[in-house]
PDB file of C-alpha atoms and ligand atoms in Angstrom:
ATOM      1  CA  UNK A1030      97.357 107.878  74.973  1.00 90.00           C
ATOM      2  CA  UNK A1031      95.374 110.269  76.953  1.00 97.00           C
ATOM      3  CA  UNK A1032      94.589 113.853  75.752  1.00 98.00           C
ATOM      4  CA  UNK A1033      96.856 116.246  77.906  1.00 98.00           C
ATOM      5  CA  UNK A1034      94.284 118.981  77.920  1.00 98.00           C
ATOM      6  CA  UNK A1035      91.002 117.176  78.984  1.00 98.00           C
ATOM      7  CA  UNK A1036      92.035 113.528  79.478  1.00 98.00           C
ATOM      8  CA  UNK A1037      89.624 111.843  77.233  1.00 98.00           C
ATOM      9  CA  UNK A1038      91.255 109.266  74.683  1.00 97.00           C
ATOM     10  CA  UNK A1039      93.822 111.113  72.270  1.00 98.00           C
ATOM     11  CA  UNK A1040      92.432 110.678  68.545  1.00 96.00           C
ATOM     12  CA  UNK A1041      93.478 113.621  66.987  1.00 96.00           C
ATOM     13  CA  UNK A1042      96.949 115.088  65.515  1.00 96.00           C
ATOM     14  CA  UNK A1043      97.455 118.911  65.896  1.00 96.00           C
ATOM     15  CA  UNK A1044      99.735 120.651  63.278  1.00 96.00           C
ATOM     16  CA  UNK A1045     102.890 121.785  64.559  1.00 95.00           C
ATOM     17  CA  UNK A1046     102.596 124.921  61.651  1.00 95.00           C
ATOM     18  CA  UNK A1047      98.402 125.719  61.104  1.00 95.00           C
ATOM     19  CA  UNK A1048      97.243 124.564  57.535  1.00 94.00           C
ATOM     20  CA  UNK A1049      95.776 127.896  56.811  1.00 95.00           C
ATOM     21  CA  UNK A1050      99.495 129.096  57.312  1.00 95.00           C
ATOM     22  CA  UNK A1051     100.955 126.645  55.027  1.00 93.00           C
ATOM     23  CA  UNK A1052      98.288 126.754  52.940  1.00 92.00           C
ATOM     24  CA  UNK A1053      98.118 130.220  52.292  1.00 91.00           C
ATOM     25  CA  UNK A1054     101.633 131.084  52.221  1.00 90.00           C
ATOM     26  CA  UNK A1055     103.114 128.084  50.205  1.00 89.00           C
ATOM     27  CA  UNK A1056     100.019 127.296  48.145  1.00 91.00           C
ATOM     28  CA  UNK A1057      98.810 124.306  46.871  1.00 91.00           C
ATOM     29  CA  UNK A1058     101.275 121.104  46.983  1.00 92.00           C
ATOM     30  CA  UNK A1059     100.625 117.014  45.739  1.00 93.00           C
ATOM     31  CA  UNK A1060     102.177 114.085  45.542  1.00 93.00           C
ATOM     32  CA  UNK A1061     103.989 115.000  42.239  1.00 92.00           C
ATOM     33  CA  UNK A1062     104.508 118.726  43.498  1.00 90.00           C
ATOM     34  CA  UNK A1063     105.754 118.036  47.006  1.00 89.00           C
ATOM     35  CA  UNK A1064     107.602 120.860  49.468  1.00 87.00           C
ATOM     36  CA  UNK A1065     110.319 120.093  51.488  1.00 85.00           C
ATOM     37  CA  UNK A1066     110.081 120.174  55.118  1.00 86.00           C
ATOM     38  CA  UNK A1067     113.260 120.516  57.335  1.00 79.00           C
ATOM     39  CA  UNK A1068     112.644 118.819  61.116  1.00 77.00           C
ATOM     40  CA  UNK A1069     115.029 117.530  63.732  1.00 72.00           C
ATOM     41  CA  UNK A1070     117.947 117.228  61.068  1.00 76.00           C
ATOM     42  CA  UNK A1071     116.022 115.193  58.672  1.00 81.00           C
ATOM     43  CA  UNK A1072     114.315 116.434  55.489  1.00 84.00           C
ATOM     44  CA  UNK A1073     111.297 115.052  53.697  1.00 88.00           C
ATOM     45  CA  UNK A1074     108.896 115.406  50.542  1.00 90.00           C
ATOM     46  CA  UNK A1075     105.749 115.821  51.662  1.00 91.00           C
ATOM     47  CA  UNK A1076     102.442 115.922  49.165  1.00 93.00           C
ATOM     48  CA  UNK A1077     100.136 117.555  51.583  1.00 95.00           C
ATOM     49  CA  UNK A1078      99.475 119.040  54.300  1.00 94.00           C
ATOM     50  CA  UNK A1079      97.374 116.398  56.137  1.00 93.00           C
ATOM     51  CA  UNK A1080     101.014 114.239  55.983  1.00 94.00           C
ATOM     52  CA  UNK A1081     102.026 113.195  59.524  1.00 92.00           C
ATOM     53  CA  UNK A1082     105.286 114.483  59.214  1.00 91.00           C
ATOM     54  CA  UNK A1083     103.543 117.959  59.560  1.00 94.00           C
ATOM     55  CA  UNK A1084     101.889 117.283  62.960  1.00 95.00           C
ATOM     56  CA  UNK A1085     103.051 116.819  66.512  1.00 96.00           C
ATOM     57  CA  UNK A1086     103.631 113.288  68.016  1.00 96.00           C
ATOM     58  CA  UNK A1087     101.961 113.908  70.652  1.00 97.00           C
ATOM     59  CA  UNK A1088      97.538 113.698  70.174  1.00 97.00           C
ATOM     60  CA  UNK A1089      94.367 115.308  71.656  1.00 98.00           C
ATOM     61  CA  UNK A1090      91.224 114.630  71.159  1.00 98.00           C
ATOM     62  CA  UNK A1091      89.050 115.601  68.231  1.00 97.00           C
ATOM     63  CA  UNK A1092      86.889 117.384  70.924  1.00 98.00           C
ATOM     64  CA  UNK A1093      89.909 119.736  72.030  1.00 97.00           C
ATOM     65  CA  UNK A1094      91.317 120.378  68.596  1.00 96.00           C
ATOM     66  CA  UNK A1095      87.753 120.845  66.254  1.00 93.00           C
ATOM     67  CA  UNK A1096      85.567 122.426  68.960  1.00 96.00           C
ATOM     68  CA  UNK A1097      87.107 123.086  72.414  1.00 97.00           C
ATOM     69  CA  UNK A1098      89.859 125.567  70.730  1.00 97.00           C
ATOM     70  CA  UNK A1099      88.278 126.522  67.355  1.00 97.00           C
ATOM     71  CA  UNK A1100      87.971 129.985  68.097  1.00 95.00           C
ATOM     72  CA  UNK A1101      91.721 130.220  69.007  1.00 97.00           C
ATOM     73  CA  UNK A1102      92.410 128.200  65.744  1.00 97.00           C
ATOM     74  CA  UNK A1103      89.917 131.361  63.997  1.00 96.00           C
ATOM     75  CA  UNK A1104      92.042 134.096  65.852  1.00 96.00           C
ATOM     76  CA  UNK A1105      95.219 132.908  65.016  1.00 97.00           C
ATOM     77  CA  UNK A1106      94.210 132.505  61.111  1.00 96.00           C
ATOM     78  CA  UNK A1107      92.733 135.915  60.824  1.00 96.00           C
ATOM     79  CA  UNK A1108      95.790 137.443  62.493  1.00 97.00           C
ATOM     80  CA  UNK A1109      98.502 135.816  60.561  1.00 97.00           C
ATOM     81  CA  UNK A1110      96.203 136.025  57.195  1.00 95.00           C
ATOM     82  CA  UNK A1111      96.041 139.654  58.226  1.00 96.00           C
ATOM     83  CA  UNK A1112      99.832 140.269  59.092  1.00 95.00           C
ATOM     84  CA  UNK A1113     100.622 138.527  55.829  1.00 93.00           C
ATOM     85  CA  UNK A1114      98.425 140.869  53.400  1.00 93.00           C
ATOM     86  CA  UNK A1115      99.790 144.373  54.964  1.00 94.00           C
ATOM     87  CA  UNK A1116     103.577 143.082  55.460  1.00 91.00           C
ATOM     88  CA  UNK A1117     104.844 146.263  54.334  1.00 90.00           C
ATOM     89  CA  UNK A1118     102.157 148.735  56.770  1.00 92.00           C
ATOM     90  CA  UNK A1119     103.506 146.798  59.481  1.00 93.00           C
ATOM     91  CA  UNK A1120     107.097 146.717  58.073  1.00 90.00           C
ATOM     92  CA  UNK A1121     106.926 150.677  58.259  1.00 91.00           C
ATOM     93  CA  UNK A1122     105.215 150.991  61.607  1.00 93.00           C
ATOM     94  CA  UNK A1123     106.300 148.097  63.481  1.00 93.00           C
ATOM     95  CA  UNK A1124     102.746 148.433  64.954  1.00 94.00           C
ATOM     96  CA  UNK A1125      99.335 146.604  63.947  1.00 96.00           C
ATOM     97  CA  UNK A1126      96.304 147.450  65.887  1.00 95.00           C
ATOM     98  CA  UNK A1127      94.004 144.690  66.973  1.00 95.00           C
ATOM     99  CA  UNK A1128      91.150 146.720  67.380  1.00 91.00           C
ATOM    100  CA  UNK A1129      89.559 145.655  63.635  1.00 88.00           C
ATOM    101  CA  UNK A1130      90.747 142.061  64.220  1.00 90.00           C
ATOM    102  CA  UNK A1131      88.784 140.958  66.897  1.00 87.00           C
ATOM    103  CA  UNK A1132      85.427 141.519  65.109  1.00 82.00           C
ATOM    104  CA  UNK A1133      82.050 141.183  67.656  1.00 80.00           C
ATOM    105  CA  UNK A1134      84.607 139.909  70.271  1.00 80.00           C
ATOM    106  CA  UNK A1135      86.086 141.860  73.011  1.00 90.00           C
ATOM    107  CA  UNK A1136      89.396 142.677  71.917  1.00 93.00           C
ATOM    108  CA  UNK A1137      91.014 140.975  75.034  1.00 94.00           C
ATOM    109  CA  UNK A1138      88.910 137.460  74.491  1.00 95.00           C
ATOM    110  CA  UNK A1139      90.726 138.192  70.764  1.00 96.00           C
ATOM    111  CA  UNK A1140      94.412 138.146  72.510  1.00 97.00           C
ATOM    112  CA  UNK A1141      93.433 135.085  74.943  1.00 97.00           C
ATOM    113  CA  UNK A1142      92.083 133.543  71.765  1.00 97.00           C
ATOM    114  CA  UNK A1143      95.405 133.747  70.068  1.00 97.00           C
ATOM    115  CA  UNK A1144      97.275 133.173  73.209  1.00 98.00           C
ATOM    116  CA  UNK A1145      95.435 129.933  73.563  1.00 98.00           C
ATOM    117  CA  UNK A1146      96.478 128.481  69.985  1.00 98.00           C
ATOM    118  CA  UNK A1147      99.658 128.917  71.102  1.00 98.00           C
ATOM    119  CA  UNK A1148      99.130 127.381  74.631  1.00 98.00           C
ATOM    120  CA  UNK A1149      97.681 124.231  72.535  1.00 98.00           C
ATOM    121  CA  UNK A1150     101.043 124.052  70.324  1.00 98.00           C
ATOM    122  CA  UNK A1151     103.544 124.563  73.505  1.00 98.00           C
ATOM    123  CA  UNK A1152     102.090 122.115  75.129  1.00 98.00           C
ATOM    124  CA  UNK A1153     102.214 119.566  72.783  1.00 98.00           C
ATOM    125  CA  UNK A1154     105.738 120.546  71.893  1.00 96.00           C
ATOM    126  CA  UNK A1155     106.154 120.104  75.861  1.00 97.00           C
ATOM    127  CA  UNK A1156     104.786 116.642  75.457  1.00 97.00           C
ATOM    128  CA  UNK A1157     106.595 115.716  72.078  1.00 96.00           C
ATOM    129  CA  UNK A1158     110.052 116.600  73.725  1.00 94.00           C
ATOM    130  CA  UNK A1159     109.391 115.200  77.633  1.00 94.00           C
ATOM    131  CA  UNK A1160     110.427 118.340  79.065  1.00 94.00           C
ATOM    132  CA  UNK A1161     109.707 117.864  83.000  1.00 93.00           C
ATOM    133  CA  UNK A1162     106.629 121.255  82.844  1.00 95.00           C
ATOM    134  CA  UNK A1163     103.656 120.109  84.119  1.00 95.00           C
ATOM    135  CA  UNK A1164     100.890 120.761  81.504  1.00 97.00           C
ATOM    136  CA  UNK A1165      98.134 121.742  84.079  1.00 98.00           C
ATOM    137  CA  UNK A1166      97.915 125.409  84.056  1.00 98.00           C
ATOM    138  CA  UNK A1167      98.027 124.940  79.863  1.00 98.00           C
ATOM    139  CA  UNK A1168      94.641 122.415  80.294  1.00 98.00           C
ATOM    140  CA  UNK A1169      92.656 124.745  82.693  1.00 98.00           C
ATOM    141  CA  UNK A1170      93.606 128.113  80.470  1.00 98.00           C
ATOM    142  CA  UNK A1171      92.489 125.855  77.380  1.00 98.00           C
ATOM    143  CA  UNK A1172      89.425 124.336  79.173  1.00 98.00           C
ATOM    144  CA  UNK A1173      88.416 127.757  80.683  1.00 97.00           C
ATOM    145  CA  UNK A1174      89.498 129.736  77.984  1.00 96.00           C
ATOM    146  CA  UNK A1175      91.036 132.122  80.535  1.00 96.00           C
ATOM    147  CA  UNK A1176      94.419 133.995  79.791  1.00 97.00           C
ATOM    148  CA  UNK A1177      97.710 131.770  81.128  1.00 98.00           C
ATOM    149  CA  UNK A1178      99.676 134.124  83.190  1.00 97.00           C
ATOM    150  CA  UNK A1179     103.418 133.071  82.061  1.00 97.00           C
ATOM    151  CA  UNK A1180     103.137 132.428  78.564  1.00 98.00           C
ATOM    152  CA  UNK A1181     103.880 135.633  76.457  1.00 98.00           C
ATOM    153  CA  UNK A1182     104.204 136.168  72.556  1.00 98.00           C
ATOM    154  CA  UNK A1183     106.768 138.407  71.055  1.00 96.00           C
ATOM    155  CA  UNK A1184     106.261 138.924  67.379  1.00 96.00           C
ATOM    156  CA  UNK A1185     108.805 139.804  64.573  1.00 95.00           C
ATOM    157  CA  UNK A1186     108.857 140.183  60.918  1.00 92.00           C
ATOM    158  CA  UNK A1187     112.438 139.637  58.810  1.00 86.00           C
ATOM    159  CA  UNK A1188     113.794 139.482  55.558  1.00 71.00           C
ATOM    160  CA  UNK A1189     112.622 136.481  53.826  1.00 60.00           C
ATOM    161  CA  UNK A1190     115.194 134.129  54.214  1.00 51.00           C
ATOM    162  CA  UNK A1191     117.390 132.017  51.380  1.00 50.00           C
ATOM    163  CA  UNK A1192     117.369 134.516  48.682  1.00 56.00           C
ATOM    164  CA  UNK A1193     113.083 134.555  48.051  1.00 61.00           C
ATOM    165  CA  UNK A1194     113.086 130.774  48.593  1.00 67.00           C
ATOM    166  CA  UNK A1195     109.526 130.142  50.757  1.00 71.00           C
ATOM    167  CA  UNK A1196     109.989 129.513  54.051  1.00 78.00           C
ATOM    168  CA  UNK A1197     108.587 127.624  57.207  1.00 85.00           C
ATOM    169  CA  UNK A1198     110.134 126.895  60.388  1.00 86.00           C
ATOM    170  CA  UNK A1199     109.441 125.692  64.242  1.00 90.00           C
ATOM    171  CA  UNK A1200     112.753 125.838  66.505  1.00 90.00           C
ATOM    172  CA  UNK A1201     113.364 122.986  69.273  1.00 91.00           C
ATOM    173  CA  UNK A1202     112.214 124.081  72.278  1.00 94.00           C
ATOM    174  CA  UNK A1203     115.352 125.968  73.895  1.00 93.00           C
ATOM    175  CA  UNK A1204     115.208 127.312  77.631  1.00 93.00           C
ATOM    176  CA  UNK A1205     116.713 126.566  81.361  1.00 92.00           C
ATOM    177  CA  UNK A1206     115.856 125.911  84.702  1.00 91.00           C
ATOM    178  CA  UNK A1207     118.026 123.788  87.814  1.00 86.00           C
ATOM    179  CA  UNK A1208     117.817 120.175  88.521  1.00 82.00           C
ATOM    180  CA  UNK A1209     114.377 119.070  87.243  1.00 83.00           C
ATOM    181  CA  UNK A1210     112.532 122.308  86.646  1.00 88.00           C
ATOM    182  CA  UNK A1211     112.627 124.546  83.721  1.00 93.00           C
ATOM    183  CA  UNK A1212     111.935 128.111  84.611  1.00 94.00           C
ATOM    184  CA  UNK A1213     112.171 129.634  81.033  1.00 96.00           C
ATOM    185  CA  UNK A1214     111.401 128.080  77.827  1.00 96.00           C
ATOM    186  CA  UNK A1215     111.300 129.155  73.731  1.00 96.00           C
ATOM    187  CA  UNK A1216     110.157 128.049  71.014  1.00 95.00           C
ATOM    188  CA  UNK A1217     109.883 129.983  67.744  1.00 94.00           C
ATOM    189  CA  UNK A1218     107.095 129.431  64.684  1.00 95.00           C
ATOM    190  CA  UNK A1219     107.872 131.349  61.510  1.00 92.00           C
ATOM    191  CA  UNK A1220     106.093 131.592  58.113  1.00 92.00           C
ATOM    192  CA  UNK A1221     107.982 133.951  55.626  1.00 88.00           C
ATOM    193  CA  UNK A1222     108.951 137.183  57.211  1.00 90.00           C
ATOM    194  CA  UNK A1223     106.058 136.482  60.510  1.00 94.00           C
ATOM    195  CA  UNK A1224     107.547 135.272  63.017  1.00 94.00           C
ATOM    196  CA  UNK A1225     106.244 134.722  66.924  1.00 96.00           C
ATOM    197  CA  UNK A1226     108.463 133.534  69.970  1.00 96.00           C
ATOM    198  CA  UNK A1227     106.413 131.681  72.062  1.00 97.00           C
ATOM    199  CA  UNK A1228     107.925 132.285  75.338  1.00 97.00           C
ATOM    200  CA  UNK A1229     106.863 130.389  79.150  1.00 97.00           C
ATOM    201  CA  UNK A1230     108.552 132.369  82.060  1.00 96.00           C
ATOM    202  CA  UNK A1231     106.459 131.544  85.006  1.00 95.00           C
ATOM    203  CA  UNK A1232     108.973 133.697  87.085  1.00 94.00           C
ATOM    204  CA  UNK A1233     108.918 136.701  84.985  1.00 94.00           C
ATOM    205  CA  UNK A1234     112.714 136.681  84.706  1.00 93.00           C
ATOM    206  CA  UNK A1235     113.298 138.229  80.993  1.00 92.00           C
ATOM    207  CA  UNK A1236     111.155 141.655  81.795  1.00 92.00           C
ATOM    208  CA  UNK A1237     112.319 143.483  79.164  1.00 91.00           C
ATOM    209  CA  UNK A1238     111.104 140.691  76.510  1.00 91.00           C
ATOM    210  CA  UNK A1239     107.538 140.457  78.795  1.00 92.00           C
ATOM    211  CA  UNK A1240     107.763 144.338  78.249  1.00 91.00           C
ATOM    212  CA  UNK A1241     107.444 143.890  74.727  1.00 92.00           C
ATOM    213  CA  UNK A1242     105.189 140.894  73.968  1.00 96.00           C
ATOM    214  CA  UNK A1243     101.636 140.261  74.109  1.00 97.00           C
ATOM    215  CA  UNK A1244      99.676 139.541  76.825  1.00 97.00           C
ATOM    216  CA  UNK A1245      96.184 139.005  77.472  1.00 96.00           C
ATOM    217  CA  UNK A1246      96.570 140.689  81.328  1.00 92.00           C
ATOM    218  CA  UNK A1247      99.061 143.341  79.573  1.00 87.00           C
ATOM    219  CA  UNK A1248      98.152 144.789  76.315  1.00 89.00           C
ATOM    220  CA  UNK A1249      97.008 148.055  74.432  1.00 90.00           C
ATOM    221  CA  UNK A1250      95.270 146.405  71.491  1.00 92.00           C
ATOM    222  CA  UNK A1251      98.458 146.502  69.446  1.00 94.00           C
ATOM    223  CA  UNK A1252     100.929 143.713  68.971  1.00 96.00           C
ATOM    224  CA  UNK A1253     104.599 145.583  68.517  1.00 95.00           C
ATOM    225  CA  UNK A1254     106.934 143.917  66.121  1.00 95.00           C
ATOM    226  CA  UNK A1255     110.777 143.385  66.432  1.00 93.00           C
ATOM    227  CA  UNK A1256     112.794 143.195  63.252  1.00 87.00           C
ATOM    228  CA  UNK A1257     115.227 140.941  62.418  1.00 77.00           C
ATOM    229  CA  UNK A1258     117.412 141.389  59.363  1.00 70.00           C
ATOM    230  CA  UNK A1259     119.016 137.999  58.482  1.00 56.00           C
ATOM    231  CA  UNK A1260     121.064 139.133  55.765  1.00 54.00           C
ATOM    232  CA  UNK A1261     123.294 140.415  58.854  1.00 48.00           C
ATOM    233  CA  UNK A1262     123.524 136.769  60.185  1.00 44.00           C
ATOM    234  CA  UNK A1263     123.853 134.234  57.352  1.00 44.00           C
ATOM    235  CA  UNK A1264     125.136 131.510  58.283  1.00 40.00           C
ATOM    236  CA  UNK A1265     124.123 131.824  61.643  1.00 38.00           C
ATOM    237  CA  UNK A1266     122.421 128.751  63.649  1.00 37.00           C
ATOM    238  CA  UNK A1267     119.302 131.197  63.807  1.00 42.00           C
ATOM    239  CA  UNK A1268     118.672 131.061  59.667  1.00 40.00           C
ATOM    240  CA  UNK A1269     115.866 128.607  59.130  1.00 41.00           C
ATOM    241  CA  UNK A1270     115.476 125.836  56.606  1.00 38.00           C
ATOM    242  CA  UNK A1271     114.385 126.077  52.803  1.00 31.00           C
ATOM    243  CA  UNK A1272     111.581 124.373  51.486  1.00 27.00           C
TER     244      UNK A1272
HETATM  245 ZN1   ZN B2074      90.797 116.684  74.941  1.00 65.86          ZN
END
């Protein structure tokens, strides 16, 4: 197997959900203290977070995941580590300004940072499932690390789900298109309340949604936040798995 991004021989297993994320939010887990984790209708114990079960199918190389998009990797941790410790600022403001979050960096190079983790996990969720996308604008935003012009991130915090049980949850990818071609495409990571829609809509064809995500090429320096209240919609096919 070839790495999608640069080609070179595929060595290396990406996370679908980032070890800092699991890490941080469920805490430390063994062999005798595993969590449960809930994917494609099966459910398994795992110790720890290195277990294979926890990482795409689909490889890179160690090139592409440890250097090539380490500083996306950085971004994404200090945001979510960030969006975790003042949940209840952002709960009341439905705002969080980037501006102290991108550090020495520009604060757009901060947004294509995190915009480029999420380009790495969409496209090896692309990969995983065979959906017919060709991965080549993904590569040369990864290789370049240059904004992708159709992939958006809408953010949104809700109640924790399953009565204070923790948490964590990817979606299959959902989205449309006619004979071959998909022209929209979803896929949702959550950890606890945080939750980001990681949406590809190379036609631009949900504006309202574009409106409201981020975007390196359309941004103020603030991520807005939609809120979702599950206690409305228990039951529903939208309420993630317990661990
Ligand atoms: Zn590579």
């Amino acid at each position: 197997m070839n790495c999608w991004i640069c080609g070179d021989n595929a060595d290396s297993g990406e996370h679908i959900i980032k070890q800092s994320d699991l890490k941080q939010y469920i805490g430390n887990v063994s062999q005798s203290f595993p969590f449960r984790w809930y994917s494609n209708n099966n459910k398994k114990d795992v110790g720890s977070f290195k277990s294979s079960h926890l990482h795409f199918k689909t490889k890179i190389c160690s090139k592409c995941n440890n250097e090539r998009t380490q500083p996306s990797d950085r971004a994404w941790e200090r945001l979510s580590n960030h969006i975790r410790s003042n949940l209840s600022d952002i709960v009341a403001t439905r705002k969080l300004d980037l501006t102290s979050l991108a550090g020495t960096k520009e604060i757009n190079q901060f947004v294509v940072d995190v915009q480029i983790y999420f380009t790495k996990l969409l496209g090896c969720m692309i990969h995983d499932a065979s959906v017919p996308i060709n991965t080549s604008s993904f590569s040369s935003s990864i290789m370049s690390s240059k904004p992708h012009d159709s992939l958006y991130l809408m953010f949104a915090l809700t109640d924790e789900i399953g009565g204070g049980c923790k948490s964590v949850y990817v979606s299959d990818l959902r989205g449309y298109g006619f004979k071959d071609k998909v022209d929209y495409l979803v896929w949702q990571y959550s950890v606890g309340e945080l939750v980001v829609f990681v949406i590809y809509d190379p036609r631009k064809l949900e504006r309202r949604i574009i409106r409201n995500s981020l975007h390196p090429r359309n941004h103020n320096g603030k991520i807005r936040f939609l809120m979702k209240n599950n206690k409305q919609r228990q039951g529903g096919t939208t309420s993630s798995p317990l661990l």
